[in-house]
PDB file of C-alpha atoms in Angstrom:
ATOM      1  CA  GLN V   1     166.124 163.735 135.270  1.00 85.00           C
ATOM      2  CA  VAL V   2     167.399 161.846 132.226  1.00 93.00           C
ATOM      3  CA  GLN V   3     171.137 162.349 132.028  1.00 95.00           C
ATOM      4  CA  LEU V   4     174.172 160.874 130.302  1.00 97.00           C
ATOM      5  CA  VAL V   5     177.640 161.918 131.434  1.00 97.00           C
ATOM      6  CA  GLU V   6     180.835 161.205 129.495  1.00 97.00           C
ATOM      7  CA  SER V   7     184.271 161.018 131.069  1.00 97.00           C
ATOM      8  CA  GLY V   8     187.785 159.855 130.254  1.00 97.00           C
ATOM      9  CA  GLY V   9     188.772 162.369 127.605  1.00 98.00           C
ATOM     10  CA  GLY V  10     192.097 164.124 127.583  1.00 98.00           C
ATOM     11  CA  LEU V  11     195.311 164.783 125.715  1.00 98.00           C
ATOM     12  CA  VAL V  12     197.230 161.856 124.264  1.00 98.00           C
ATOM     13  CA  GLN V  13     200.057 161.419 121.778  1.00 98.00           C
ATOM     14  CA  ALA V  14     199.418 159.780 118.424  1.00 98.00           C
ATOM     15  CA  GLY V  15     199.512 156.012 118.775  1.00 98.00           C
ATOM     16  CA  GLY V  16     198.286 156.125 122.345  1.00 98.00           C
ATOM     17  CA  SER V  17     195.043 154.933 123.909  1.00 98.00           C
ATOM     18  CA  LEU V  18     192.110 156.296 125.877  1.00 98.00           C
ATOM     19  CA  ARG V  19     188.969 154.758 127.324  1.00 98.00           C
ATOM     20  CA  LEU V  20     185.828 156.858 127.440  1.00 98.00           C
ATOM     21  CA  SER V  21     182.976 156.115 129.824  1.00 98.00           C
ATOM     22  CA  CYS V  22     179.309 157.058 129.661  1.00 97.00           C
ATOM     23  CA  ALA V  23     177.032 156.791 132.693  1.00 97.00           C
ATOM     24  CA  ALA V  24     173.272 157.080 132.235  1.00 95.00           C
ATOM     25  CA  SER V  25     170.651 157.878 134.849  1.00 95.00           C
ATOM     26  CA  GLY V  26     166.931 158.591 134.965  1.00 93.00           C
ATOM     27  CA  ARG V  27     166.082 156.087 132.257  1.00 89.00           C
ATOM     28  CA  THR V  28     166.999 152.573 131.200  1.00 88.00           C
ATOM     29  CA  PHE V  29     168.501 152.422 127.727  1.00 92.00           C
ATOM     30  CA  SER V  30     168.824 149.286 125.623  1.00 93.00           C
ATOM     31  CA  SER V  31     171.356 150.585 123.118  1.00 94.00           C
ATOM     32  CA  TYR V  32     174.087 153.214 123.032  1.00 96.00           C
ATOM     33  CA  GLY V  33     175.993 155.092 120.417  1.00 97.00           C
ATOM     34  CA  TRP V  34     179.158 157.169 120.309  1.00 98.00           C
ATOM     35  CA  PHE V  35     179.463 160.204 118.051  1.00 98.00           C
ATOM     36  CA  ARG V  36     182.086 162.900 117.627  1.00 98.00           C
ATOM     37  CA  GLN V  37     182.355 166.423 116.289  1.00 98.00           C
ATOM     38  CA  ALA V  38     185.496 168.318 115.337  1.00 97.00           C
ATOM     39  CA  PRO V  39     185.627 172.132 114.950  1.00 92.00           C
ATOM     40  CA  GLY V  40     183.985 173.186 111.702  1.00 94.00           C
ATOM     41  CA  GLN V  41     182.806 169.646 111.007  1.00 96.00           C
ATOM     42  CA  ASP V  42     179.476 167.880 111.143  1.00 96.00           C
ATOM     43  CA  ARG V  43     178.712 165.385 113.841  1.00 96.00           C
ATOM     44  CA  GLU V  44     179.730 161.908 112.742  1.00 97.00           C
ATOM     45  CA  PHE V  45     178.947 158.410 113.864  1.00 98.00           C
ATOM     46  CA  VAL V  46     181.676 156.429 115.634  1.00 98.00           C
ATOM     47  CA  ALA V  47     180.248 153.251 117.181  1.00 98.00           C
ATOM     48  CA  ALA V  48     176.986 151.752 118.453  1.00 97.00           C
ATOM     49  CA  ARG V  49     175.710 148.629 120.158  1.00 95.00           C
ATOM     50  CA  GLY V  50     172.398 147.244 121.337  1.00 93.00           C
ATOM     51  CA  TRP V  51     172.116 144.730 124.138  1.00 85.00           C
ATOM     52  CA  GLY V  52     168.971 143.127 122.761  1.00 77.00           C
ATOM     53  CA  GLY V  53     171.026 141.305 120.173  1.00 68.00           C
ATOM     54  CA  GLY V  54     173.078 141.935 117.081  1.00 77.00           C
ATOM     55  CA  SER V  55     176.669 142.968 116.504  1.00 90.00           C
ATOM     56  CA  PRO V  56     178.224 146.347 117.257  1.00 95.00           C
ATOM     57  CA  LEU V  57     178.535 148.904 114.476  1.00 96.00           C
ATOM     58  CA  TYR V  58     181.643 150.954 113.699  1.00 98.00           C
ATOM     59  CA  ALA V  59     182.505 153.737 111.339  1.00 98.00           C
ATOM     60  CA  ASP V  60     185.058 152.677 108.734  1.00 98.00           C
ATOM     61  CA  SER V  61     187.497 155.272 110.042  1.00 98.00           C
ATOM     62  CA  VAL V  62     187.716 153.614 113.476  1.00 98.00           C
ATOM     63  CA  LYS V  63     187.104 149.955 112.670  1.00 98.00           C
ATOM     64  CA  GLY V  64     189.847 147.781 114.133  1.00 98.00           C
ATOM     65  CA  ARG V  65     191.003 150.533 116.492  1.00 98.00           C
ATOM     66  CA  PHE V  66     187.944 151.330 118.642  1.00 98.00           C
ATOM     67  CA  THR V  67     185.785 148.947 120.663  1.00 98.00           C
ATOM     68  CA  ILE V  68     182.409 149.646 122.245  1.00 97.00           C
ATOM     69  CA  SER V  69     181.494 147.662 125.339  1.00 95.00           C
ATOM     70  CA  GLY V  70     179.342 148.088 128.395  1.00 91.00           C
ATOM     71  CA  ASP V  71     177.955 146.991 131.701  1.00 88.00           C
ATOM     72  CA  ILE V  72     174.325 147.366 130.744  1.00 82.00           C
ATOM     73  CA  ALA V  73     173.050 146.398 134.205  1.00 83.00           C
ATOM     74  CA  LYS V  74     174.894 149.420 135.586  1.00 90.00           C
ATOM     75  CA  ASN V  75     173.783 151.697 132.728  1.00 92.00           C
ATOM     76  CA  THR V  76     177.373 152.257 131.695  1.00 94.00           C
ATOM     77  CA  VAL V  77     179.085 151.990 128.316  1.00 96.00           C
ATOM     78  CA  PHE V  78     182.687 152.413 127.243  1.00 97.00           C
ATOM     79  CA  LEU V  79     184.634 153.297 124.158  1.00 98.00           C
ATOM     80  CA  GLN V  80     188.155 151.876 124.084  1.00 98.00           C
ATOM     81  CA  MET V  81     190.251 153.863 121.626  1.00 98.00           C
ATOM     82  CA  ASN V  82     193.613 152.471 120.528  1.00 98.00           C
ATOM     83  CA  SER V  83     196.160 153.594 117.937  1.00 98.00           C
ATOM     84  CA  LEU V  84     194.811 157.118 118.130  1.00 98.00           C
ATOM     85  CA  LYS V  85     195.443 159.522 115.268  1.00 98.00           C
ATOM     86  CA  PRO V  86     195.338 163.330 115.134  1.00 98.00           C
ATOM     87  CA  GLU V  87     192.230 162.971 112.960  1.00 97.00           C
ATOM     88  CA  ASP V  88     190.444 161.482 115.988  1.00 98.00           C
ATOM     89  CA  THR V  89     190.602 164.843 117.780  1.00 98.00           C
ATOM     90  CA  ALA V  90     187.029 165.897 118.565  1.00 98.00           C
ATOM     91  CA  VAL V  91     184.404 166.222 121.246  1.00 98.00           C
ATOM     92  CA  TYR V  92     182.954 162.769 121.832  1.00 98.00           C
ATOM     93  CA  TYR V  93     179.300 162.306 122.752  1.00 98.00           C
ATOM     94  CA  CYS V  94     177.383 159.299 123.974  1.00 97.00           C
ATOM     95  CA  ALA V  95     173.716 158.778 123.205  1.00 97.00           C
ATOM     96  CA  GLY V  96     171.109 156.357 124.519  1.00 96.00           C
ATOM     97  CA  SER V  97     168.078 154.754 122.932  1.00 95.00           C
ATOM     98  CA  THR V  98     165.237 152.512 124.046  1.00 92.00           C
ATOM     99  CA  SER V  99     165.742 150.521 120.857  1.00 90.00           C
ATOM    100  CA  TYR V 100     167.329 147.111 121.322  1.00 89.00           C
ATOM    101  CA  VAL V 101     169.433 147.553 118.197  1.00 90.00           C
ATOM    102  CA  GLY V 102     172.363 149.906 117.883  1.00 91.00           C
ATOM    103  CA  GLN V 103     172.132 152.356 115.012  1.00 92.00           C
ATOM    104  CA  SER V 104     174.294 154.892 113.229  1.00 95.00           C
ATOM    105  CA  GLN V 105     171.668 157.622 112.753  1.00 95.00           C
ATOM    106  CA  GLY V 106     171.892 160.191 115.527  1.00 95.00           C
ATOM    107  CA  SER V 107     168.305 161.315 115.019  1.00 94.00           C
ATOM    108  CA  LEU V 108     167.078 157.950 116.288  1.00 93.00           C
ATOM    109  CA  TYR V 109     168.559 158.360 119.775  1.00 96.00           C
ATOM    110  CA  ASP V 110     166.497 159.587 122.720  1.00 95.00           C
ATOM    111  CA  ALA V 111     169.060 161.372 124.891  1.00 96.00           C
ATOM    112  CA  TRP V 112     172.580 162.796 124.616  1.00 97.00           C
ATOM    113  CA  GLY V 113     175.450 163.650 126.904  1.00 97.00           C
ATOM    114  CA  GLN V 114     177.333 166.943 126.844  1.00 97.00           C
ATOM    115  CA  GLY V 115     180.565 165.497 125.508  1.00 97.00           C
ATOM    116  CA  THR V 116     184.180 164.998 126.501  1.00 98.00           C
ATOM    117  CA  GLN V 117     187.174 166.439 124.665  1.00 98.00           C
ATOM    118  CA  VAL V 118     189.726 164.113 123.086  1.00 98.00           C
ATOM    119  CA  THR V 119     192.883 165.695 121.693  1.00 98.00           C
ATOM    120  CA  VAL V 120     195.522 163.653 119.875  1.00 98.00           C
ATOM    121  CA  SER V 121     198.855 165.342 119.252  1.00 98.00           C
ATOM    122  CA  SER V 122     201.130 164.450 116.358  1.00 94.00           C
TER     123      SER V 122
END
């Protein structure tokens, strides 16, 4: 019954913005991460945050453009993506963990969503 569902992906022109949402059910998570995977590429870390304390983490490639936030009481997290670039095109996944600290290693997360497609045109 543990499930995470992403939404909010779509097609956007370079320089535009999108906000992704992730809704979790079946388990209470204390931290969330966002990851992405482009065709022919490895999965890469994007952003993470724990609501037990500490600051959010961001990949260097998105720092200053993306913001992770959430309504933890409603088991929902968001990824605000601004100034999008064609290089941001990928399937975006959210992941949840019982850890109170956000982390960049995907292997440390307990559950994953099925992803939402983000396509940025040039």
